[in-house]
Tab-separated table of C-alpha atoms and ligand atoms in Angstrom:
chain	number	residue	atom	x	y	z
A	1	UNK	CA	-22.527	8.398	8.575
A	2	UNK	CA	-21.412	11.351	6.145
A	3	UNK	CA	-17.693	11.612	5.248
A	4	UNK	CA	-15.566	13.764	3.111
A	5	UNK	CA	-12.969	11.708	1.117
A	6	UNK	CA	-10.304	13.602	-0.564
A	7	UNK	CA	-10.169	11.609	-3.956
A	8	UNK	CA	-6.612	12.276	-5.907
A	9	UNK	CA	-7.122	10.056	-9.509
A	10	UNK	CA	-3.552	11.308	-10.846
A	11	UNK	CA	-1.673	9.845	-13.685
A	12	UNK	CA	-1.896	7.423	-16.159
A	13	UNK	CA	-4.459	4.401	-15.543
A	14	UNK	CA	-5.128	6.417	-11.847
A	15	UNK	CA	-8.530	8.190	-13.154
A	16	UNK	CA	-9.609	4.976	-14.608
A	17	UNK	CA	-9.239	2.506	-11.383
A	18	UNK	CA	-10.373	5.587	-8.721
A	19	UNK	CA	-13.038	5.647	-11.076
A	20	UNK	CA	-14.210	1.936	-10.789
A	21	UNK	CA	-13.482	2.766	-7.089
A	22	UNK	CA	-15.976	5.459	-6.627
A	23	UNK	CA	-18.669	3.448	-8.023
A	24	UNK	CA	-18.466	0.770	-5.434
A	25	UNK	CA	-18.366	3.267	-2.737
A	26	UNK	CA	-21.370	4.786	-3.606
A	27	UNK	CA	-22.916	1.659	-3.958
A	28	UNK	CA	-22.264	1.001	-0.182
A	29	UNK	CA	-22.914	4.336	0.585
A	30	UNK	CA	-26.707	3.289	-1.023
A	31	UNK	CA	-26.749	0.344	0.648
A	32	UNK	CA	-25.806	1.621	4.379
A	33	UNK	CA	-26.709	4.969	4.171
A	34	UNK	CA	-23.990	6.899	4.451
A	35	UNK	CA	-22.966	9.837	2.643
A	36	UNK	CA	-19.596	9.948	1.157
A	37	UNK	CA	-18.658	13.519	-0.383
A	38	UNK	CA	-15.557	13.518	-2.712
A	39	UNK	CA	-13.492	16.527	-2.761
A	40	UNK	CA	-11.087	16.020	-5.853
A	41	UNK	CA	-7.497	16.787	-5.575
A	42	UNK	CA	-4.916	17.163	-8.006
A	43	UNK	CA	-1.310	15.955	-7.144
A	44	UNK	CA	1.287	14.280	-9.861
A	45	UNK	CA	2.069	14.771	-13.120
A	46	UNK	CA	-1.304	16.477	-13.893
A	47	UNK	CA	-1.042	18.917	-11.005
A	48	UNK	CA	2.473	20.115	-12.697
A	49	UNK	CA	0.883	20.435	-15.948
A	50	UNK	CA	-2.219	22.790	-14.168
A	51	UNK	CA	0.037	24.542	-11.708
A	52	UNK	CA	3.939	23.806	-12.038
A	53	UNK	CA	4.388	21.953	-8.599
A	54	UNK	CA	3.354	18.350	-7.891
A	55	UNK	CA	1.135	19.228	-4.816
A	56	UNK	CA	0.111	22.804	-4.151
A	57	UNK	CA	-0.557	23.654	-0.957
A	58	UNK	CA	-4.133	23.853	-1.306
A	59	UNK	CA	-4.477	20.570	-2.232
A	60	UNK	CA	-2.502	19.113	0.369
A	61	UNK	CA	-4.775	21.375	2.982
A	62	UNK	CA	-8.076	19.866	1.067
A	63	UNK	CA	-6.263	15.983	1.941
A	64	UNK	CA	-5.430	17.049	5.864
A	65	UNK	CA	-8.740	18.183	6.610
A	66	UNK	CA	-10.654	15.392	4.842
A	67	UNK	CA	-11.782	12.126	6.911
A	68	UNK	CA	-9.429	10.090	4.338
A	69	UNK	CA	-7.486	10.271	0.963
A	70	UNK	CA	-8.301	7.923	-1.382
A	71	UNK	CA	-5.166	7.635	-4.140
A	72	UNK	CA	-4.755	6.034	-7.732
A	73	UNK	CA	-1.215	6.675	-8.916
A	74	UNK	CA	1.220	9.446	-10.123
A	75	UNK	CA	3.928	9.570	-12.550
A	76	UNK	CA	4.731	8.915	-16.090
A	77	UNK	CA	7.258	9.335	-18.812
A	78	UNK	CA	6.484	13.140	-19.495
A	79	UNK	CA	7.668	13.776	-16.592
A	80	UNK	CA	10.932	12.121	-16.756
A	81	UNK	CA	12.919	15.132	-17.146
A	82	UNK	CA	11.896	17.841	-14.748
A	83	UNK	CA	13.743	18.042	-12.040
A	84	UNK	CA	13.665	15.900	-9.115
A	85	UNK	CA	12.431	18.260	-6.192
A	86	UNK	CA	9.447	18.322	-9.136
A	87	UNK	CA	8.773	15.189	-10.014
A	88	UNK	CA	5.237	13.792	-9.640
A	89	UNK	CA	6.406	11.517	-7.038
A	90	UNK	CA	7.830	14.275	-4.815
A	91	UNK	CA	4.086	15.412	-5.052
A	92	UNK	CA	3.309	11.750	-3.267
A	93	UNK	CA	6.204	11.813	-0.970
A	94	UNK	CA	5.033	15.438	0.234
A	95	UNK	CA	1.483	14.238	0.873
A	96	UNK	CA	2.552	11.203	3.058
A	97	UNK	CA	4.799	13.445	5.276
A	98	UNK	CA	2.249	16.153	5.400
A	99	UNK	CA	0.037	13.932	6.382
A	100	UNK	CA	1.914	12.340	9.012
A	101	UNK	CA	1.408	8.358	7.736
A	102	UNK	CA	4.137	6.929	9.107
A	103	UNK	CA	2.994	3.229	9.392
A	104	UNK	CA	2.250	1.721	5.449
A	105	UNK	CA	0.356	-1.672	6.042
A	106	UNK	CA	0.866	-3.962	2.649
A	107	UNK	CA	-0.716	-7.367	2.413
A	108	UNK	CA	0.783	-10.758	0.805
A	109	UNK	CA	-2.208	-12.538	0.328
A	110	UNK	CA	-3.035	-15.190	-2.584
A	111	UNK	CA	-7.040	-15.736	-3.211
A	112	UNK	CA	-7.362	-19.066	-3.536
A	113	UNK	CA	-8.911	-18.181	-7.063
A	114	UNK	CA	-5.874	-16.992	-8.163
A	115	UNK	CA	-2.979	-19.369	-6.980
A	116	UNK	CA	-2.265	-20.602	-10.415
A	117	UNK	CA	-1.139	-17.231	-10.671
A	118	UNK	CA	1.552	-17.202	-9.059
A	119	UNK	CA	5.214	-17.777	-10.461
A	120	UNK	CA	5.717	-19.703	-7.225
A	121	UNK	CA	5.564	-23.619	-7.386
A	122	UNK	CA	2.326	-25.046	-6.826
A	123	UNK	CA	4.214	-26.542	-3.639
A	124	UNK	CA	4.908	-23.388	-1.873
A	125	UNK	CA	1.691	-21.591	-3.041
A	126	UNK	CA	-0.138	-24.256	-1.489
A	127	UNK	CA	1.086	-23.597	2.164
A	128	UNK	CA	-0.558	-20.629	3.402
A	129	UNK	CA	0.927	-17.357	2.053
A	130	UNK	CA	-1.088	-14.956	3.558
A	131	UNK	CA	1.301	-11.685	5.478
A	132	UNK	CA	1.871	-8.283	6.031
A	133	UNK	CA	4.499	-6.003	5.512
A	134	UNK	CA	4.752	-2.764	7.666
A	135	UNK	CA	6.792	-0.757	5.906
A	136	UNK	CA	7.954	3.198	7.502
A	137	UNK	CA	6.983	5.630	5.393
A	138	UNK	CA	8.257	9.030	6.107
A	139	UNK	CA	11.859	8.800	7.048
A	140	UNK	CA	15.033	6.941	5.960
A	141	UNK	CA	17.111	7.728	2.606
A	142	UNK	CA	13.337	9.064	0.671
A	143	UNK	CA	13.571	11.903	3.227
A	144	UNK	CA	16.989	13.002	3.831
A	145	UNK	CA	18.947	15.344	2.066
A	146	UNK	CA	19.312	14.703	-1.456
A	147	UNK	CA	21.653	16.303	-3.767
A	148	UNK	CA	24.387	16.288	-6.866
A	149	UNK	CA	27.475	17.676	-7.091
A	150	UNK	CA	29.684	17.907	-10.191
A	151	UNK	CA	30.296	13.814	-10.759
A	152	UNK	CA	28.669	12.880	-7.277
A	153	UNK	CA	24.916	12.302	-6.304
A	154	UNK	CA	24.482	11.762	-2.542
A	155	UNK	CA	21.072	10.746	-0.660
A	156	UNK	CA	21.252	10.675	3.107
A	157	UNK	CA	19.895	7.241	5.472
A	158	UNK	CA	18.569	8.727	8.708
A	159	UNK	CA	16.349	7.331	11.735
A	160	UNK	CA	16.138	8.375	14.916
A	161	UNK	CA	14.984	6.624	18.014
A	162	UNK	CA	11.607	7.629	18.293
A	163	UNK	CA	11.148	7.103	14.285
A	164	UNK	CA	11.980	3.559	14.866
A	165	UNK	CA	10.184	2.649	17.777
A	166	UNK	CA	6.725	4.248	16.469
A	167	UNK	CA	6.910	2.100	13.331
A	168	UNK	CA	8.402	-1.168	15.776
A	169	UNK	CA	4.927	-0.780	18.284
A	170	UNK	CA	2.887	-0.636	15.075
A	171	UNK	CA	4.500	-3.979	13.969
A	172	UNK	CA	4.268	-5.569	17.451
A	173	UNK	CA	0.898	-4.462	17.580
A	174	UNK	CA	-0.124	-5.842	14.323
A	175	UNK	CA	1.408	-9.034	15.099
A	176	UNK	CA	-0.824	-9.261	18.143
A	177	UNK	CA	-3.779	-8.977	16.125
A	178	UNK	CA	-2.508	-11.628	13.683
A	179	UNK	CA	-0.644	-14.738	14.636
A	180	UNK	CA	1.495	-13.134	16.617
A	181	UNK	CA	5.067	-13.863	14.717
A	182	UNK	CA	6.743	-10.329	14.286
A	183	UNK	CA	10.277	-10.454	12.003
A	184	UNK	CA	12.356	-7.114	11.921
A	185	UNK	CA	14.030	-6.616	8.800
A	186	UNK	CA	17.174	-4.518	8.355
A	187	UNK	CA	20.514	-4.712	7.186
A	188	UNK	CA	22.626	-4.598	10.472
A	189	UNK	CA	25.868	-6.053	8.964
A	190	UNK	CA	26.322	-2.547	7.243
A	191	UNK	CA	24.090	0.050	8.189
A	192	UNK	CA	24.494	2.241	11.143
A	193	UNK	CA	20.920	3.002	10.666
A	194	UNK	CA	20.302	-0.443	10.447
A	195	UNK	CA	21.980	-1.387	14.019
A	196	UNK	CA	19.906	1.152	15.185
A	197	UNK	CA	16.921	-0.120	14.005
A	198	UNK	CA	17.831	-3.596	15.729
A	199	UNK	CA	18.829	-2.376	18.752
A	200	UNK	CA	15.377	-0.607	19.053
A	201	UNK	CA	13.340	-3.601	18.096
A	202	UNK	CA	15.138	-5.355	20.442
A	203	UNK	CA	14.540	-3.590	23.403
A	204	UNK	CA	11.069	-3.183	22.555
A	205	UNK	CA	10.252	-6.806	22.016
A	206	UNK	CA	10.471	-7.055	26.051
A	207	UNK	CA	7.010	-5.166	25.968
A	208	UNK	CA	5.298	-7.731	24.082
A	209	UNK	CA	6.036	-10.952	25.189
A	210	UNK	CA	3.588	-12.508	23.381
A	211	UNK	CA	4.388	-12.146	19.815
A	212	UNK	CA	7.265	-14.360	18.645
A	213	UNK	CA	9.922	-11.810	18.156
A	214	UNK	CA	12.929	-12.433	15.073
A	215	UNK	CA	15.467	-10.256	12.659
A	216	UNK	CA	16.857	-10.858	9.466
A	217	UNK	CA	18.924	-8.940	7.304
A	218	UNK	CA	16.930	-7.407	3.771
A	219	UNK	CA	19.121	-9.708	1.582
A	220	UNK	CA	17.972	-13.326	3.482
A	221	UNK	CA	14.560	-11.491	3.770
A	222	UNK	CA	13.954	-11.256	-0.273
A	223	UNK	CA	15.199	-14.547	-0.689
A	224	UNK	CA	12.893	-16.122	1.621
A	225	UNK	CA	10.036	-14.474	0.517
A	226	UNK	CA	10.423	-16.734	-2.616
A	227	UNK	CA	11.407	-19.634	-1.022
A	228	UNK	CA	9.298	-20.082	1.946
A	229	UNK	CA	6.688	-17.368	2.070
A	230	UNK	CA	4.564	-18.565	4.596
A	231	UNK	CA	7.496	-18.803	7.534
A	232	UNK	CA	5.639	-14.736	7.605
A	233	UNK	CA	3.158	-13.273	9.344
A	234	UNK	CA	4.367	-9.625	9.832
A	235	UNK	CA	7.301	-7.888	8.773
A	236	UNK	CA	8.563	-4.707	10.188
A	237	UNK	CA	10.714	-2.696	8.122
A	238	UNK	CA	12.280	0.934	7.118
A	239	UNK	CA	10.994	2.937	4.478
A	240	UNK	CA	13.203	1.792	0.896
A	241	UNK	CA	13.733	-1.972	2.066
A	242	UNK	CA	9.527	-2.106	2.344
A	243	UNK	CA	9.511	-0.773	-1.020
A	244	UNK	CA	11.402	-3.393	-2.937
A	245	UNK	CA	10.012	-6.134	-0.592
A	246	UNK	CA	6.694	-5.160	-0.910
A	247	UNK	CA	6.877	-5.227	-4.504
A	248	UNK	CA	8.662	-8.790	-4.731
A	249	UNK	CA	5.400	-10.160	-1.935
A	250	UNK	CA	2.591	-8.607	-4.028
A	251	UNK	CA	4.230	-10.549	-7.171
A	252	UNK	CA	4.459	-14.040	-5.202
A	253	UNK	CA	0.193	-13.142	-5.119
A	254	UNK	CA	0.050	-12.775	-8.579
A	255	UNK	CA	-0.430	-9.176	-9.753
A	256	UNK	CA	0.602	-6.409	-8.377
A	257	UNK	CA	-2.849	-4.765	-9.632
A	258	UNK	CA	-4.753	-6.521	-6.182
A	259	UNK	CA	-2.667	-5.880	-3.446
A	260	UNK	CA	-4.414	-2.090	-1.640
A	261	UNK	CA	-2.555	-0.402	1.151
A	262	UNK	CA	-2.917	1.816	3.917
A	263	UNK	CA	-1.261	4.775	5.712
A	264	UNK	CA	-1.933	5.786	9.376
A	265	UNK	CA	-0.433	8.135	11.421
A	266	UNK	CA	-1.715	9.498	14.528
A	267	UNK	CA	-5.142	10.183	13.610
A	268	UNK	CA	-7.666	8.112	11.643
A	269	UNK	CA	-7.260	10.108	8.678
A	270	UNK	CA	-5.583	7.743	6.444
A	271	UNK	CA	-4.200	7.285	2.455
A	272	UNK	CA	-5.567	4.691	1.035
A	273	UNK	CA	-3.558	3.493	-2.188
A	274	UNK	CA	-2.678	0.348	-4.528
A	275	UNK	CA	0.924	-0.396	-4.690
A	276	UNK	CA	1.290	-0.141	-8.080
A	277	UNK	CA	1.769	2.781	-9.794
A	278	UNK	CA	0.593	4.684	-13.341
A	279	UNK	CA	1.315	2.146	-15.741
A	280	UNK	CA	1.454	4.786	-18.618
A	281	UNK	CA	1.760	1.983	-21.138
A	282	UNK	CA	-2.034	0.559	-20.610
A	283	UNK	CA	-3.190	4.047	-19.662
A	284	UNK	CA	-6.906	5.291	-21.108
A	285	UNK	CA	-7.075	1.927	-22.647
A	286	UNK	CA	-9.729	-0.403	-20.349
A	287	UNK	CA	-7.613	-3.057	-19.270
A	288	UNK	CA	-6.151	-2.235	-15.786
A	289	UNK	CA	-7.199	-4.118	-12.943
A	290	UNK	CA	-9.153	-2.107	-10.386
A	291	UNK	CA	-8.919	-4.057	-7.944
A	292	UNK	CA	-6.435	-3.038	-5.705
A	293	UNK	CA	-7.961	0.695	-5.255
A	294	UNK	CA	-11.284	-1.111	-4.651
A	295	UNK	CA	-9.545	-3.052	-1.882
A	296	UNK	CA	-7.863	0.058	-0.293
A	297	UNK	CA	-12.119	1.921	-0.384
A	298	UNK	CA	-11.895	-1.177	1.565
A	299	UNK	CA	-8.918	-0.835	4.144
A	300	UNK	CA	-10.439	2.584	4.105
A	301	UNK	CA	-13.951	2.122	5.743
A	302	UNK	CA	-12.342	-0.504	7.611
A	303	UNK	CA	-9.511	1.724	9.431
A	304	UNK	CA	-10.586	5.020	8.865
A	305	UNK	CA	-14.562	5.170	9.511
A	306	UNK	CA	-14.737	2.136	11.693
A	307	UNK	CA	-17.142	0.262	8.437
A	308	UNK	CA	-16.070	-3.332	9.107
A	309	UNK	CA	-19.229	-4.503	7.808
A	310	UNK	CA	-19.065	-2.371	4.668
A	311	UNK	CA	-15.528	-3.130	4.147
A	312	UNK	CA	-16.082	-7.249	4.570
A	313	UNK	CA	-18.890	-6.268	2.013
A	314	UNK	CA	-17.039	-5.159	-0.587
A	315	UNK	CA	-14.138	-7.943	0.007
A	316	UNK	CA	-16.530	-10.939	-0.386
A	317	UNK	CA	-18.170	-8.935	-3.538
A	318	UNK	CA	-14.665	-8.826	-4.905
A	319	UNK	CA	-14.242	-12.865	-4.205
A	320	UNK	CA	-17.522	-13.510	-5.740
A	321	UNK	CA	-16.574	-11.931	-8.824
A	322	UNK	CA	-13.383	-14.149	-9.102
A	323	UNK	CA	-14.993	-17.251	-8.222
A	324	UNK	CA	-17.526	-16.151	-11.083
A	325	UNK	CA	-14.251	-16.544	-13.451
A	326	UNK	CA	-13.772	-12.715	-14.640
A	327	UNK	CA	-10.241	-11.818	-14.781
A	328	UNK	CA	-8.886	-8.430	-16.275
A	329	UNK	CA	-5.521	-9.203	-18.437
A	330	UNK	CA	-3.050	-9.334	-15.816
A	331	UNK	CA	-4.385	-11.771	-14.100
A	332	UNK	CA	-6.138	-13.843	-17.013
A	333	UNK	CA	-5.883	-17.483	-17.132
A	334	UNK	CA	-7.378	-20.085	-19.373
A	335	UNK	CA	-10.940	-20.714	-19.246
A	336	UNK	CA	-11.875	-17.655	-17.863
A	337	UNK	CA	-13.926	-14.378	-18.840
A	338	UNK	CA	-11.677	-11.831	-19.868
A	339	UNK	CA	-13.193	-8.494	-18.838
A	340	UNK	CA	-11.942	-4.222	-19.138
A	341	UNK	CA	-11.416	-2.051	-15.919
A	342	UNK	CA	-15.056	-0.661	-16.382
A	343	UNK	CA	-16.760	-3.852	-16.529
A	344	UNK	CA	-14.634	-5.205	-13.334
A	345	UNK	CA	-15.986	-2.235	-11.554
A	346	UNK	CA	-19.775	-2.824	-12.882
A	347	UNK	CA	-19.759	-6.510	-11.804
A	348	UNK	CA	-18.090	-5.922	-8.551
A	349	UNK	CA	-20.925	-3.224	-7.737
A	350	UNK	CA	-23.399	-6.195	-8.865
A	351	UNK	CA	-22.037	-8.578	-6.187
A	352	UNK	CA	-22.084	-6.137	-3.738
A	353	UNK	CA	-25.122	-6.681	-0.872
A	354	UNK	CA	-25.420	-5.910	2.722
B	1	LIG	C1	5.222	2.871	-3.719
B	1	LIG	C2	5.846	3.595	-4.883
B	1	LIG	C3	6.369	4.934	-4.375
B	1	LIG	C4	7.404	4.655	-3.303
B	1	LIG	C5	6.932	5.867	-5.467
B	1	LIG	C6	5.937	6.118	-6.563
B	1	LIG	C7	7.435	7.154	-4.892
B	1	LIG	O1	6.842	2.820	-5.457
B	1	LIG	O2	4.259	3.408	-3.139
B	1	LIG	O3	5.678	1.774	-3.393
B	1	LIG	O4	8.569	4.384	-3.632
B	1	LIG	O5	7.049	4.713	-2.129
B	2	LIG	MG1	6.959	0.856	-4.649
């Protein structure tokens, strides 16, 4: 199969981990014989240095007609000051909505190779952690009107019916696919939006009476994450709350630098990202941790192009390379082989076979 991949490296440690990326694409590509053609993009802070906006509309036109967007990260410190309908990340918020990705998929997973580290108790790690959060990505307070005036900054919360129950089928349906345990996560005891969101998730829950429907409010939800992670299977929830949550499940994994993502809308053409972002601070220096972008080539061949094969592939070659005990710096632990972002990639592409 040929595909064209819109590749967008971006800021700080992004070129680096896309790069380590690349490599084990084209190794599958070798092995399977496809053809993947990369059509760089530039969105972020390096797009504002080349053309003073974050994403030109050329580049978002090259990432809507490819077959998928592969994504490192964007941001940094230089671009702390410009103004925030500028800002690198507006450049990332502009492609998801142009793109239409309104269903982010984020996975809590711990490989067993890594369980010491977690800053959970041994106790808790040791019952399954292993969920997803569905998070909505182009509505609620990132999308509505922002603005400052004199003393007073205001950002506006706003779903609509249909918003909600697009996102709520996606989380039904992934429960189904799952083990079929679907919680809705909102904060209903304040938010208008919120009650909203509930009383849409409720009445859909009557269309899929097999997945064991519940709610809870954010605050209970973050707590619980900690406390009894593996009450989860799939969460459901609006666009800022899966933000913060997300973060807090990827760190109950163990690094942040593991967990991939993806972004559907209605077609197959999806963004593929990690969750973290541009770490500026290890930037250019060899010691981020590839591995999440790796894992969202993954999610890519996997949802996009229909490569389930080529995506289970890449996942085992990433799980022999842990079980052979190399570990970049985030996720180091005695005993093991401490190894740079290049060499990850390199020994990944080694344990990679069809
Ligand atoms: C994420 C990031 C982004 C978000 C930022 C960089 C805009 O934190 O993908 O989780 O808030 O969505
Ligand atoms: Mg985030």
């Amino acid at each position: 199969m040929s595909k064209n991949i819109a590749v967008i490296r971006g800021d700080g440690i992004g070129p680096e981990i896309v790069g380590e990326a690349l490599k084990v694409l084209d190794k599958v590509a070798e092995l399977y014989g496809h053809t993947f053609n990369y059509i760089d993009v530039d969105m972020g802070g390096c797009a504002i240095d080349k053309y003073g906006d974050p994403l030109p509309e050329g580049e978002l036109k090259k990432c809507v007609e490819s077959d998928s967007v592969l994504l490192g990260a964007v941001g940094g410190d230089k671009w702390n000051d410009v103004p925030g309908y500028m800002r690198p990340e507006k450049g990332l918020l502009r492609l998801r909505a142009g793109m239409g990705v309104y269903s982010n998929n984020r996975p809590a997973k711990i490989w067993k190779q890594l369980s010491d580290a977690s800053p959970l108790k041994k106790s808790i790690v040791d019952e399954c952690i292993d969920f997803i959060i569905v998070r909505e990505l182009i509505g609620g307070i990132y999308f509505g009107e922002h603005k400052t005036e004199g003393d007073t900054a205001i950002d506006i919360l706003k779903y609509s019916e249909s918003e909600i129950e697009r996102i709520g089928r996606i989380g039904f349906e992934t429960a189904q696919k799952r083990n079929k345990k679907l919680c809705s996560v909102e904060k209903s005891n304040v938010l208008d939006s919120s009650r909203l969101w509930k009383k849409v998730m409720h009445k859909l829950k009557e269309d899929y009476p097999d997945v064991e429907f519940s709610d809870m409010l954010v605050d209970n939800c973050a707590m619980q994450i900690v406390k009894n992670p593996s009450q989860f299977d799939v969460i459901v929830t609006e666009n800022m709350f899966g933000d913060i949550l997300s973060d807090e499940a990827s760190m109950i994994t163990g690094s942040i630098g593991m967990i991939p993502s993806s972004s559907l809308g209605a077609s197959s053409c999806g963004l593929y990202e990690p969750i973290h972002g541009s770490a500026p601070d290890i930037a250019g220096k060899d010691i981020a941790n590839p591995i999440g972008t790796i894992l969202s080539a993954a999610m890519m061949l996997r949802f996009s192009f229909d490569m389930a094969e080529e995506a289970d592939a890449i996942e085992k070659a990433v799980s022999a390379y842990l079980d052979a005990g190399y570990r970049t710096s985030d996720i180091m632990s005695e005993g093991m082989t401490q190894v740079g972002c290049k060499k990850c990639g390199e020994l990944i592409v080694s344990y990679l076979e069809k």
